């Protein structure tokens, strides 16, 4: 391996990593500038409302995902009952349901003109104002929507931890006279605490990153404030400063989640201990366990999908037109391009982290891994600022030097949108590709280097064939995430370029919930792909 090829590899890794973190750094550097009158207006009138609503939403979702995720994980990990094998898979399906889509669906079901209230009025001969019904477009409704689709994070991590726990501990507690509830509260849950906290933190980061649900429900949070400040007030500087405040909150959650994840092994036992064997349940206990596990599936997936399917069938004649298929093509094209670019960047950075023994470079790559915890709104703001400044610089240079008016070459293009999605979902690729590379012995790298191969050649001819399946899985995961992403696409999409996610949002915002069903259902069906992959991975490990 020549010094030139090694230097070129080093520069490639550093350049890609620097580009990936640049949108975040651009947002942060606006804090060094003075505050505008708009910032003072936000501070005086709405900022504390953003903070209060975001805090209420976070606390509510933390409680909701805990209440749903922990009992279902406890039952599936430690007990055996009829239908458990199928319920373990069904409990993952809400992961395929974006929060904004389930929000649109339940609004159509539960609002005044929906089938539930209409049936109640017809049956009891009620009229408007004669009865009380919970308001779905409220803080409580938003908490419920997020809890229904985000509890699988808690379920997955907690179930895996409980399965790995030692049976000796629960046997010892039982021999000392502890009943089932005491064993759960005093032994099982404390040992699973890191996994529970990690799952809840992941749910909270998804909640704070959401825009479609809170905007549709009329709840002012950081994400709605950022977009309103940028497009409503025309204040990119203030929007960036507001984004940096949210980034600080998300970073604290990210670090807390990482801290909990580092401690997730403290409950592991020695090889002499055996994993907990499921306890059979019969009669009423089995029915109760089945009911507890089935309710989240019904509320978080089956009911919304059935309603979306009914609406899609009713509106198919006018909605499944050429425009719909163009939207589907746009969504697939964007997702495919973003997935390929993301996995290529993840492959280079993951191998760079493995091959370059430099703490600064590795720290820069680790900073890229934080991108998934950053809301798409913030990444979109940072990306727009970068490409806008780049375009203005090019315009000035070309005008002064060549008398050419180039216009906007990057802003508002597919290139900029793909870049934003690459930054947003690079962490998924880094985790998947990094896990695959970790299975390859370091001696293979050393042997390839001794034979004179450059890092590029080693990556292409040695590692890529060995991790082909991992690359495919990572590509599919990023592909589906881009299909579901709303805030970044909504902010950065080119003119006359819409996706299924944006179209569903636009139709729902116009109260055309039934018309939005075809686009929403297509996104949900696509989202089932990673759920199947996750389930296959779990079954293989178990």
mmCIF file of C-alpha atoms in Angstrom, residues 88-480:
data_model
loop_
_atom_site.group_PDB
_atom_site.id
_atom_site.type_symbol
_atom_site.label_atom_id
_atom_site.label_comp_id
_atom_site.label_asym_id
_atom_site.label_seq_id
_atom_site.Cartn_x
_atom_site.Cartn_y
_atom_site.Cartn_z
ATOM 1 C CA UNK A 88 -44.605 -11.238 19.192
ATOM 2 C CA UNK A 89 -44.524 -10.366 15.499
ATOM 3 C CA UNK A 90 -47.787 -8.406 15.481
ATOM 4 C CA UNK A 91 -46.574 -6.225 18.356
ATOM 5 C CA UNK A 92 -43.823 -4.929 16.046
ATOM 6 C CA UNK A 93 -46.174 -3.867 13.234
ATOM 7 C CA UNK A 94 -46.938 -0.365 14.607
ATOM 8 C CA UNK A 95 -43.318 0.470 13.727
ATOM 9 C CA UNK A 96 -44.521 0.531 10.105
ATOM 10 C CA UNK A 97 -47.135 3.196 10.917
ATOM 11 C CA UNK A 98 -45.782 6.785 10.872
ATOM 12 C CA UNK A 99 -47.252 8.886 13.663
ATOM 13 C CA UNK A 100 -48.712 11.479 11.315
ATOM 14 C CA UNK A 101 -50.613 8.801 9.359
ATOM 15 C CA UNK A 102 -52.183 7.242 12.442
ATOM 16 C CA UNK A 103 -53.100 10.769 13.566
ATOM 17 C CA UNK A 104 -54.942 11.420 10.289
ATOM 18 C CA UNK A 105 -56.680 8.061 10.492
ATOM 19 C CA UNK A 106 -57.963 8.358 14.054
ATOM 20 C CA UNK A 107 -59.090 11.918 13.397
ATOM 21 C CA UNK A 108 -61.250 10.610 10.575
ATOM 22 C CA UNK A 109 -62.609 7.870 12.824
ATOM 23 C CA UNK A 110 -63.226 9.878 16.015
ATOM 24 C CA UNK A 111 -64.031 13.435 14.973
ATOM 25 C CA UNK A 112 -67.574 14.841 14.897
ATOM 26 C CA UNK A 113 -68.346 13.634 11.363
ATOM 27 C CA UNK A 114 -66.552 10.306 11.837
ATOM 28 C CA UNK A 115 -68.254 6.897 12.057
ATOM 29 C CA UNK A 116 -67.962 6.593 15.865
ATOM 30 C CA UNK A 117 -69.707 9.832 16.823
ATOM 31 C CA UNK A 118 -72.184 9.486 13.954
ATOM 32 C CA UNK A 119 -73.173 6.023 15.207
ATOM 33 C CA UNK A 120 -73.570 7.335 18.763
ATOM 34 C CA UNK A 121 -75.807 10.197 17.629
ATOM 35 C CA UNK A 122 -77.924 7.901 15.483
ATOM 36 C CA UNK A 123 -78.287 5.272 18.197
ATOM 37 C CA UNK A 124 -79.080 7.595 21.116
ATOM 38 C CA UNK A 125 -80.778 10.329 19.058
ATOM 39 C CA UNK A 126 -78.290 12.909 20.304
ATOM 40 C CA UNK A 127 -77.567 16.228 18.680
ATOM 41 C CA UNK A 128 -74.526 18.512 18.832
ATOM 42 C CA UNK A 129 -73.831 19.725 22.377
ATOM 43 C CA UNK A 130 -75.896 17.037 24.127
ATOM 44 C CA UNK A 131 -72.991 14.710 24.800
ATOM 45 C CA UNK A 132 -69.306 14.796 25.641
ATOM 46 C CA UNK A 133 -66.687 13.022 23.539
ATOM 47 C CA UNK A 134 -62.888 13.224 23.975
ATOM 48 C CA UNK A 135 -61.192 15.590 21.531
ATOM 49 C CA UNK A 136 -58.724 13.692 19.381
ATOM 50 C CA UNK A 137 -56.941 16.882 18.282
ATOM 51 C CA UNK A 138 -55.463 17.613 21.665
ATOM 52 C CA UNK A 139 -52.340 17.029 23.706
ATOM 53 C CA UNK A 140 -53.817 13.799 25.049
ATOM 54 C CA UNK A 141 -54.671 12.663 21.526
ATOM 55 C CA UNK A 142 -51.133 13.380 20.306
ATOM 56 C CA UNK A 143 -49.630 11.473 23.242
ATOM 57 C CA UNK A 144 -51.871 8.505 22.448
ATOM 58 C CA UNK A 145 -50.909 8.535 18.745
ATOM 59 C CA UNK A 146 -47.190 8.594 19.498
ATOM 60 C CA UNK A 147 -47.530 5.933 22.187
ATOM 61 C CA UNK A 148 -49.399 3.569 19.840
ATOM 62 C CA UNK A 149 -46.647 3.622 17.203
ATOM 63 C CA UNK A 150 -43.495 4.105 19.312
ATOM 64 C CA UNK A 151 -43.981 1.544 22.098
ATOM 65 C CA UNK A 152 -42.223 -1.179 19.994
ATOM 66 C CA UNK A 153 -38.884 0.494 20.833
ATOM 67 C CA UNK A 154 -39.510 -0.251 24.506
ATOM 68 C CA UNK A 155 -40.998 -3.666 23.721
ATOM 69 C CA UNK A 156 -38.030 -4.786 21.621
ATOM 70 C CA UNK A 157 -35.241 -3.783 24.001
ATOM 71 C CA UNK A 158 -37.053 -4.849 27.157
ATOM 72 C CA UNK A 159 -38.082 -8.248 25.754
ATOM 73 C CA UNK A 160 -34.521 -9.029 24.646
ATOM 74 C CA UNK A 161 -33.204 -8.108 28.088
ATOM 75 C CA UNK A 162 -35.801 -10.140 29.962
ATOM 76 C CA UNK A 163 -35.136 -13.213 27.820
ATOM 77 C CA UNK A 164 -31.424 -12.991 28.690
ATOM 78 C CA UNK A 165 -31.992 -12.661 32.436
ATOM 79 C CA UNK A 166 -30.948 -15.459 34.711
ATOM 80 C CA UNK A 167 -33.617 -17.884 35.882
ATOM 81 C CA UNK A 168 -31.611 -18.417 39.091
ATOM 82 C CA UNK A 169 -32.506 -14.940 40.397
ATOM 83 C CA UNK A 170 -36.261 -15.374 40.057
ATOM 84 C CA UNK A 171 -36.039 -18.900 41.503
ATOM 85 C CA UNK A 172 -34.131 -17.572 44.512
ATOM 86 C CA UNK A 173 -36.717 -14.832 45.051
ATOM 87 C CA UNK A 174 -39.545 -17.333 44.732
ATOM 88 C CA UNK A 175 -37.926 -19.640 47.270
ATOM 89 C CA UNK A 176 -37.782 -16.679 49.676
ATOM 90 C CA UNK A 177 -41.554 -16.233 49.362
ATOM 91 C CA UNK A 178 -41.752 -13.429 46.764
ATOM 92 C CA UNK A 179 -44.923 -13.512 44.680
ATOM 93 C CA UNK A 180 -45.116 -12.709 40.940
ATOM 94 C CA UNK A 181 -45.695 -8.974 41.474
ATOM 95 C CA UNK A 182 -42.813 -8.690 43.946
ATOM 96 C CA UNK A 183 -40.470 -10.566 41.593
ATOM 97 C CA UNK A 184 -41.488 -8.211 38.785
ATOM 98 C CA UNK A 185 -41.069 -4.946 40.716
ATOM 99 C CA UNK A 186 -38.062 -5.864 42.870
ATOM 100 C CA UNK A 187 -35.937 -7.979 40.522
ATOM 101 C CA UNK A 188 -37.040 -8.145 36.900
ATOM 102 C CA UNK A 189 -37.745 -4.464 36.202
ATOM 103 C CA UNK A 190 -34.711 -3.065 38.055
ATOM 104 C CA UNK A 191 -32.436 -5.399 36.084
ATOM 105 C CA UNK A 192 -34.120 -4.353 32.819
ATOM 106 C CA UNK A 193 -34.021 -0.627 33.640
ATOM 107 C CA UNK A 194 -31.244 0.303 31.152
ATOM 108 C CA UNK A 195 -33.136 -1.353 28.286
ATOM 109 C CA UNK A 196 -36.393 0.341 29.281
ATOM 110 C CA UNK A 197 -34.714 3.747 29.507
ATOM 111 C CA UNK A 198 -33.013 3.250 26.139
ATOM 112 C CA UNK A 199 -36.318 2.341 24.484
ATOM 113 C CA UNK A 200 -38.117 5.307 26.021
ATOM 114 C CA UNK A 201 -35.328 7.678 24.953
ATOM 115 C CA UNK A 202 -35.551 6.445 21.355
ATOM 116 C CA UNK A 203 -39.307 7.070 21.438
ATOM 117 C CA UNK A 204 -38.763 10.574 22.817
ATOM 118 C CA UNK A 205 -36.263 11.465 20.103
ATOM 119 C CA UNK A 206 -38.769 10.348 17.464
ATOM 120 C CA UNK A 207 -41.457 12.420 19.186
ATOM 121 C CA UNK A 208 -39.394 15.592 19.263
ATOM 122 C CA UNK A 209 -38.491 15.083 15.586
ATOM 123 C CA UNK A 210 -42.123 14.850 14.455
ATOM 124 C CA UNK A 211 -43.832 17.614 12.536
ATOM 125 C CA UNK A 212 -46.898 16.160 10.794
ATOM 126 C CA UNK A 213 -48.751 15.000 13.914
ATOM 127 C CA UNK A 214 -48.253 18.065 16.088
ATOM 128 C CA UNK A 215 -48.944 20.450 13.228
ATOM 129 C CA UNK A 216 -52.152 18.649 12.299
ATOM 130 C CA UNK A 217 -53.304 18.578 15.916
ATOM 131 C CA UNK A 218 -52.502 22.274 16.354
ATOM 132 C CA UNK A 219 -49.869 21.765 19.068
ATOM 133 C CA UNK A 220 -47.052 24.306 19.039
ATOM 134 C CA UNK A 221 -43.697 22.559 19.532
ATOM 135 C CA UNK A 222 -40.130 23.291 18.485
ATOM 136 C CA UNK A 223 -40.579 21.685 15.051
ATOM 137 C CA UNK A 224 -43.700 23.667 14.174
ATOM 138 C CA UNK A 225 -42.029 26.821 15.483
ATOM 139 C CA UNK A 226 -38.919 26.278 13.363
ATOM 140 C CA UNK A 227 -40.885 25.879 10.133
ATOM 141 C CA UNK A 228 -43.211 28.776 11.000
ATOM 142 C CA UNK A 229 -40.234 31.043 11.749
ATOM 143 C CA UNK A 230 -38.473 30.148 8.499
ATOM 144 C CA UNK A 231 -41.420 30.285 6.103
ATOM 145 C CA UNK A 232 -43.825 32.519 8.019
ATOM 146 C CA UNK A 233 -41.439 35.202 9.252
ATOM 147 C CA UNK A 234 -38.755 34.623 6.610
ATOM 148 C CA UNK A 235 -36.089 34.470 9.334
ATOM 149 C CA UNK A 236 -33.534 31.707 8.620
ATOM 150 C CA UNK A 237 -31.204 33.041 11.329
ATOM 151 C CA UNK A 238 -33.879 32.882 14.028
ATOM 152 C CA UNK A 239 -35.058 29.497 12.757
ATOM 153 C CA UNK A 240 -31.472 28.230 13.037
ATOM 154 C CA UNK A 241 -31.163 29.574 16.580
ATOM 155 C CA UNK A 242 -34.426 27.897 17.532
ATOM 156 C CA UNK A 243 -33.153 24.703 15.892
ATOM 157 C CA UNK A 244 -29.964 24.817 17.939
ATOM 158 C CA UNK A 245 -32.022 24.974 21.121
ATOM 159 C CA UNK A 246 -33.917 21.865 20.099
ATOM 160 C CA UNK A 247 -30.639 20.241 19.069
ATOM 161 C CA UNK A 248 -29.325 20.792 22.587
ATOM 162 C CA UNK A 249 -32.357 19.024 24.060
ATOM 163 C CA UNK A 250 -32.024 16.125 21.616
ATOM 164 C CA UNK A 251 -28.279 15.876 22.271
ATOM 165 C CA UNK A 252 -28.949 15.568 26.010
ATOM 166 C CA UNK A 253 -31.464 12.794 25.330
ATOM 167 C CA UNK A 254 -28.979 11.122 22.973
ATOM 168 C CA UNK A 255 -26.203 11.148 25.545
ATOM 169 C CA UNK A 256 -28.556 9.892 28.240
ATOM 170 C CA UNK A 257 -29.682 7.062 25.947
ATOM 171 C CA UNK A 258 -26.078 6.169 25.117
ATOM 172 C CA UNK A 259 -25.205 6.157 28.818
ATOM 173 C CA UNK A 260 -28.079 3.792 29.566
ATOM 174 C CA UNK A 261 -27.134 1.578 26.638
ATOM 175 C CA UNK A 262 -23.555 1.291 27.922
ATOM 176 C CA UNK A 263 -24.904 -0.080 31.171
ATOM 177 C CA UNK A 264 -27.245 -2.520 29.502
ATOM 178 C CA UNK A 265 -24.890 -5.424 30.224
ATOM 179 C CA UNK A 266 -24.741 -5.084 33.937
ATOM 180 C CA UNK A 267 -27.575 -7.566 34.376
ATOM 181 C CA UNK A 268 -25.847 -10.322 32.343
ATOM 182 C CA UNK A 269 -24.910 -13.363 34.321
ATOM 183 C CA UNK A 270 -22.208 -15.946 34.062
ATOM 184 C CA UNK A 271 -22.352 -18.945 31.773
ATOM 185 C CA UNK A 272 -23.480 -21.138 34.636
ATOM 186 C CA UNK A 273 -26.826 -19.386 34.774
ATOM 187 C CA UNK A 274 -29.673 -20.223 32.459
ATOM 188 C CA UNK A 275 -32.016 -17.894 30.623
ATOM 189 C CA UNK A 276 -35.497 -17.597 32.005
ATOM 190 C CA UNK A 277 -37.800 -20.383 30.795
ATOM 191 C CA UNK A 278 -41.320 -19.179 29.894
ATOM 192 C CA UNK A 279 -44.001 -20.077 32.415
ATOM 193 C CA UNK A 280 -47.120 -21.617 30.830
ATOM 194 C CA UNK A 281 -50.399 -19.727 31.347
ATOM 195 C CA UNK A 282 -53.821 -21.319 31.112
ATOM 196 C CA UNK A 283 -57.446 -20.348 31.580
ATOM 197 C CA UNK A 284 -58.220 -16.767 32.525
ATOM 198 C CA UNK A 285 -54.542 -15.801 32.905
ATOM 199 C CA UNK A 286 -53.838 -16.867 29.313
ATOM 200 C CA UNK A 287 -56.852 -14.930 28.007
ATOM 201 C CA UNK A 288 -55.768 -11.838 29.960
ATOM 202 C CA UNK A 289 -52.216 -12.082 28.567
ATOM 203 C CA UNK A 290 -53.542 -12.442 25.014
ATOM 204 C CA UNK A 291 -55.824 -9.446 25.523
ATOM 205 C CA UNK A 292 -53.059 -7.220 26.908
ATOM 206 C CA UNK A 293 -50.830 -8.033 23.919
ATOM 207 C CA UNK A 294 -53.607 -7.754 21.341
ATOM 208 C CA UNK A 295 -54.937 -4.325 22.355
ATOM 209 C CA UNK A 296 -51.807 -2.378 21.261
ATOM 210 C CA UNK A 297 -51.814 -4.240 17.946
ATOM 211 C CA UNK A 298 -55.466 -3.374 17.364
ATOM 212 C CA UNK A 299 -55.045 0.296 18.286
ATOM 213 C CA UNK A 300 -51.636 0.839 16.720
ATOM 214 C CA UNK A 301 -51.996 -1.092 13.474
ATOM 215 C CA UNK A 302 -55.089 -3.165 12.665
ATOM 216 C CA UNK A 303 -57.792 -0.509 13.172
ATOM 217 C CA UNK A 304 -55.865 2.204 11.268
ATOM 218 C CA UNK A 305 -55.014 -0.159 8.398
ATOM 219 C CA UNK A 306 -58.609 -1.386 8.108
ATOM 220 C CA UNK A 307 -59.894 2.204 8.012
ATOM 221 C CA UNK A 308 -57.220 3.289 5.520
ATOM 222 C CA UNK A 309 -58.032 0.290 3.320
ATOM 223 C CA UNK A 310 -61.740 1.113 3.367
ATOM 224 C CA UNK A 311 -61.078 4.729 2.440
ATOM 225 C CA UNK A 312 -58.605 3.697 -0.265
ATOM 226 C CA UNK A 313 -61.161 1.380 -1.856
ATOM 227 C CA UNK A 314 -63.881 4.052 -1.730
ATOM 228 C CA UNK A 315 -61.624 6.715 -3.305
ATOM 229 C CA UNK A 316 -59.630 4.501 -5.675
ATOM 230 C CA UNK A 317 -61.540 5.594 -8.781
ATOM 231 C CA UNK A 318 -60.440 9.224 -8.411
ATOM 232 C CA UNK A 319 -57.208 8.972 -6.408
ATOM 233 C CA UNK A 320 -55.349 6.132 -8.163
ATOM 234 C CA UNK A 321 -54.717 8.253 -11.220
ATOM 235 C CA UNK A 322 -51.585 9.201 -13.158
ATOM 236 C CA UNK A 323 -50.675 11.745 -10.485
ATOM 237 C CA UNK A 324 -50.659 9.062 -7.778
ATOM 238 C CA UNK A 325 -48.316 6.842 -9.761
ATOM 239 C CA UNK A 326 -46.076 9.845 -10.419
ATOM 240 C CA UNK A 327 -45.965 10.479 -6.661
ATOM 241 C CA UNK A 328 -45.134 6.816 -6.078
ATOM 242 C CA UNK A 329 -42.354 7.019 -8.683
ATOM 243 C CA UNK A 330 -40.972 10.207 -7.103
ATOM 244 C CA UNK A 331 -41.009 8.597 -3.653
ATOM 245 C CA UNK A 332 -39.293 5.437 -4.872
ATOM 246 C CA UNK A 333 -36.702 7.412 -6.851
ATOM 247 C CA UNK A 334 -35.892 9.681 -3.910
ATOM 248 C CA UNK A 335 -35.745 6.776 -1.452
ATOM 249 C CA UNK A 336 -33.548 4.696 -3.754
ATOM 250 C CA UNK A 337 -31.086 7.519 -4.485
ATOM 251 C CA UNK A 338 -30.876 8.532 -0.821
ATOM 252 C CA UNK A 339 -30.462 4.916 0.311
ATOM 253 C CA UNK A 340 -27.636 4.205 -2.138
ATOM 254 C CA UNK A 341 -25.765 7.423 -1.324
ATOM 255 C CA UNK A 342 -26.274 6.897 2.413
ATOM 256 C CA UNK A 343 -25.004 3.317 2.379
ATOM 257 C CA UNK A 344 -22.001 4.298 0.242
ATOM 258 C CA UNK A 345 -21.105 7.036 2.731
ATOM 259 C CA UNK A 346 -21.726 4.672 5.659
ATOM 260 C CA UNK A 347 -19.531 2.010 4.079
ATOM 261 C CA UNK A 348 -16.616 4.399 3.611
ATOM 262 C CA UNK A 349 -16.952 5.940 7.075
ATOM 263 C CA UNK A 350 -17.398 2.583 8.834
ATOM 264 C CA UNK A 351 -14.280 1.170 7.202
ATOM 265 C CA UNK A 352 -12.500 4.462 7.818
ATOM 266 C CA UNK A 353 -13.231 4.163 11.521
ATOM 267 C CA UNK A 354 -11.900 0.602 11.403
ATOM 268 C CA UNK A 355 -8.737 1.362 9.421
ATOM 269 C CA UNK A 356 -7.695 4.859 10.566
ATOM 270 C CA UNK A 357 -6.247 4.837 14.079
ATOM 271 C CA UNK A 358 -6.734 8.515 14.736
ATOM 272 C CA UNK A 359 -8.906 9.685 17.626
ATOM 273 C CA UNK A 360 -9.877 12.934 15.911
ATOM 274 C CA UNK A 361 -11.074 11.122 12.788
ATOM 275 C CA UNK A 362 -12.917 8.509 14.814
ATOM 276 C CA UNK A 363 -14.513 11.244 16.910
ATOM 277 C CA UNK A 364 -15.690 12.988 13.745
ATOM 278 C CA UNK A 365 -17.244 9.743 12.475
ATOM 279 C CA UNK A 366 -18.898 9.187 15.861
ATOM 280 C CA UNK A 367 -20.405 12.665 15.550
ATOM 281 C CA UNK A 368 -21.958 11.573 12.247
ATOM 282 C CA UNK A 369 -23.620 8.699 14.103
ATOM 283 C CA UNK A 370 -25.667 11.216 16.085
ATOM 284 C CA UNK A 371 -27.539 12.344 12.966
ATOM 285 C CA UNK A 372 -30.540 10.028 13.415
ATOM 286 C CA UNK A 373 -31.321 11.649 16.751
ATOM 287 C CA UNK A 374 -31.501 15.094 15.104
ATOM 288 C CA UNK A 375 -34.963 16.057 13.777
ATOM 289 C CA UNK A 376 -35.273 16.316 10.015
ATOM 290 C CA UNK A 377 -36.400 19.915 10.449
ATOM 291 C CA UNK A 378 -33.000 20.929 11.860
ATOM 292 C CA UNK A 379 -31.055 19.072 9.182
ATOM 293 C CA UNK A 380 -33.224 20.675 6.493
ATOM 294 C CA UNK A 381 -32.567 24.132 7.929
ATOM 295 C CA UNK A 382 -28.806 23.556 8.022
ATOM 296 C CA UNK A 383 -28.759 22.084 4.520
ATOM 297 C CA UNK A 384 -30.786 24.957 3.064
ATOM 298 C CA UNK A 385 -28.450 27.514 4.617
ATOM 299 C CA UNK A 386 -25.381 25.726 3.188
ATOM 300 C CA UNK A 387 -26.709 25.386 -0.344
ATOM 301 C CA UNK A 388 -28.211 28.875 -0.379
ATOM 302 C CA UNK A 389 -24.861 30.395 0.571
ATOM 303 C CA UNK A 390 -23.095 28.182 -1.972
ATOM 304 C CA UNK A 391 -25.494 29.244 -4.730
ATOM 305 C CA UNK A 392 -25.119 32.938 -3.923
ATOM 306 C CA UNK A 393 -21.320 32.598 -3.957
ATOM 307 C CA UNK A 394 -21.385 30.861 -7.344
ATOM 308 C CA UNK A 395 -23.775 33.483 -8.753
ATOM 309 C CA UNK A 396 -21.466 36.311 -7.668
ATOM 310 C CA UNK A 397 -18.357 34.580 -9.039
ATOM 311 C CA UNK A 398 -19.936 33.705 -12.392
ATOM 312 C CA UNK A 399 -21.480 37.153 -12.801
ATOM 313 C CA UNK A 400 -18.298 39.049 -11.997
ATOM 314 C CA UNK A 401 -15.927 36.759 -13.886
ATOM 315 C CA UNK A 402 -17.932 35.432 -16.827
ATOM 316 C CA UNK A 403 -21.086 37.618 -16.987
ATOM 317 C CA UNK A 404 -23.181 34.460 -16.506
ATOM 318 C CA UNK A 405 -26.350 34.404 -14.404
ATOM 319 C CA UNK A 406 -26.413 30.787 -13.276
ATOM 320 C CA UNK A 407 -29.392 31.068 -10.944
ATOM 321 C CA UNK A 408 -29.852 28.556 -8.131
ATOM 322 C CA UNK A 409 -27.900 25.438 -9.025
ATOM 323 C CA UNK A 410 -28.283 23.476 -5.777
ATOM 324 C CA UNK A 411 -31.059 24.999 -3.660
ATOM 325 C CA UNK A 412 -34.414 23.416 -4.370
ATOM 326 C CA UNK A 413 -32.977 20.430 -6.251
ATOM 327 C CA UNK A 414 -33.101 16.676 -5.821
ATOM 328 C CA UNK A 415 -29.374 16.777 -5.068
ATOM 329 C CA UNK A 416 -29.921 18.945 -1.985
ATOM 330 C CA UNK A 417 -32.857 16.786 -0.857
ATOM 331 C CA UNK A 418 -30.818 13.580 -1.191
ATOM 332 C CA UNK A 419 -27.978 15.201 0.738
ATOM 333 C CA UNK A 420 -30.341 16.126 3.596
ATOM 334 C CA UNK A 421 -31.711 12.590 3.781
ATOM 335 C CA UNK A 422 -28.198 11.176 3.702
ATOM 336 C CA UNK A 423 -27.242 13.287 6.706
ATOM 337 C CA UNK A 424 -30.506 12.392 8.466
ATOM 338 C CA UNK A 425 -30.236 8.616 8.089
ATOM 339 C CA UNK A 426 -26.480 8.086 7.949
ATOM 340 C CA UNK A 427 -26.562 6.759 11.502
ATOM 341 C CA UNK A 428 -28.757 3.819 10.431
ATOM 342 C CA UNK A 429 -26.216 2.906 7.779
ATOM 343 C CA UNK A 430 -23.275 3.317 10.142
ATOM 344 C CA UNK A 431 -24.838 1.018 12.731
ATOM 345 C CA UNK A 432 -25.798 -1.697 10.225
ATOM 346 C CA UNK A 433 -22.573 -1.608 8.187
ATOM 347 C CA UNK A 434 -20.425 -1.233 11.298
ATOM 348 C CA UNK A 435 -22.034 -4.302 12.864
ATOM 349 C CA UNK A 436 -21.316 -6.320 9.706
ATOM 350 C CA UNK A 437 -17.690 -5.163 9.511
ATOM 351 C CA UNK A 438 -17.173 -5.990 13.197
ATOM 352 C CA UNK A 439 -17.689 -9.674 12.370
ATOM 353 C CA UNK A 440 -14.660 -9.672 10.037
ATOM 354 C CA UNK A 441 -11.336 -10.459 11.686
ATOM 355 C CA UNK A 442 -8.826 -7.613 11.644
ATOM 356 C CA UNK A 443 -6.180 -10.021 10.357
ATOM 357 C CA UNK A 444 -7.892 -9.948 6.939
ATOM 358 C CA UNK A 445 -7.199 -6.229 6.690
ATOM 359 C CA UNK A 446 -3.591 -6.753 7.671
ATOM 360 C CA UNK A 447 -3.138 -9.532 5.120
ATOM 361 C CA UNK A 448 -4.637 -7.379 2.363
ATOM 362 C CA UNK A 449 -2.328 -4.499 3.281
ATOM 363 C CA UNK A 450 0.742 -6.757 3.263
ATOM 364 C CA UNK A 451 -0.238 -7.872 -0.253
ATOM 365 C CA UNK A 452 -0.093 -4.241 -1.356
ATOM 366 C CA UNK A 453 -3.802 -3.485 -1.598
ATOM 367 C CA UNK A 454 -4.989 0.048 -0.842
ATOM 368 C CA UNK A 455 -7.892 0.672 1.575
ATOM 369 C CA UNK A 456 -10.149 1.284 -1.444
ATOM 370 C CA UNK A 457 -9.198 -2.072 -2.977
ATOM 371 C CA UNK A 458 -9.556 -3.914 0.342
ATOM 372 C CA UNK A 459 -13.009 -2.443 0.909
ATOM 373 C CA UNK A 460 -14.185 -3.196 -2.624
ATOM 374 C CA UNK A 461 -12.747 -6.648 -3.224
ATOM 375 C CA UNK A 462 -12.576 -8.119 0.293
ATOM 376 C CA UNK A 463 -15.087 -6.577 2.654
ATOM 377 C CA UNK A 464 -18.014 -5.734 0.395
ATOM 378 C CA UNK A 465 -18.515 -9.350 -0.767
ATOM 379 C CA UNK A 466 -18.342 -10.532 2.844
ATOM 380 C CA UNK A 467 -20.985 -8.074 4.128
ATOM 381 C CA UNK A 468 -23.310 -8.148 1.105
ATOM 382 C CA UNK A 469 -26.350 -9.219 3.142
ATOM 383 C CA UNK A 470 -25.699 -6.539 5.757
ATOM 384 C CA UNK A 471 -25.444 -3.890 3.049
ATOM 385 C CA UNK A 472 -28.763 -5.009 1.563
ATOM 386 C CA UNK A 473 -30.471 -4.863 4.951
ATOM 387 C CA UNK A 474 -29.081 -1.413 5.671
ATOM 388 C CA UNK A 475 -30.169 -0.171 2.234
ATOM 389 C CA UNK A 476 -33.724 -1.407 2.791
ATOM 390 C CA UNK A 477 -33.910 0.215 6.227
ATOM 391 C CA UNK A 478 -32.777 3.604 4.908
ATOM 392 C CA UNK A 479 -35.045 3.235 1.860
ATOM 393 C CA UNK A 480 -38.144 2.823 4.023
#
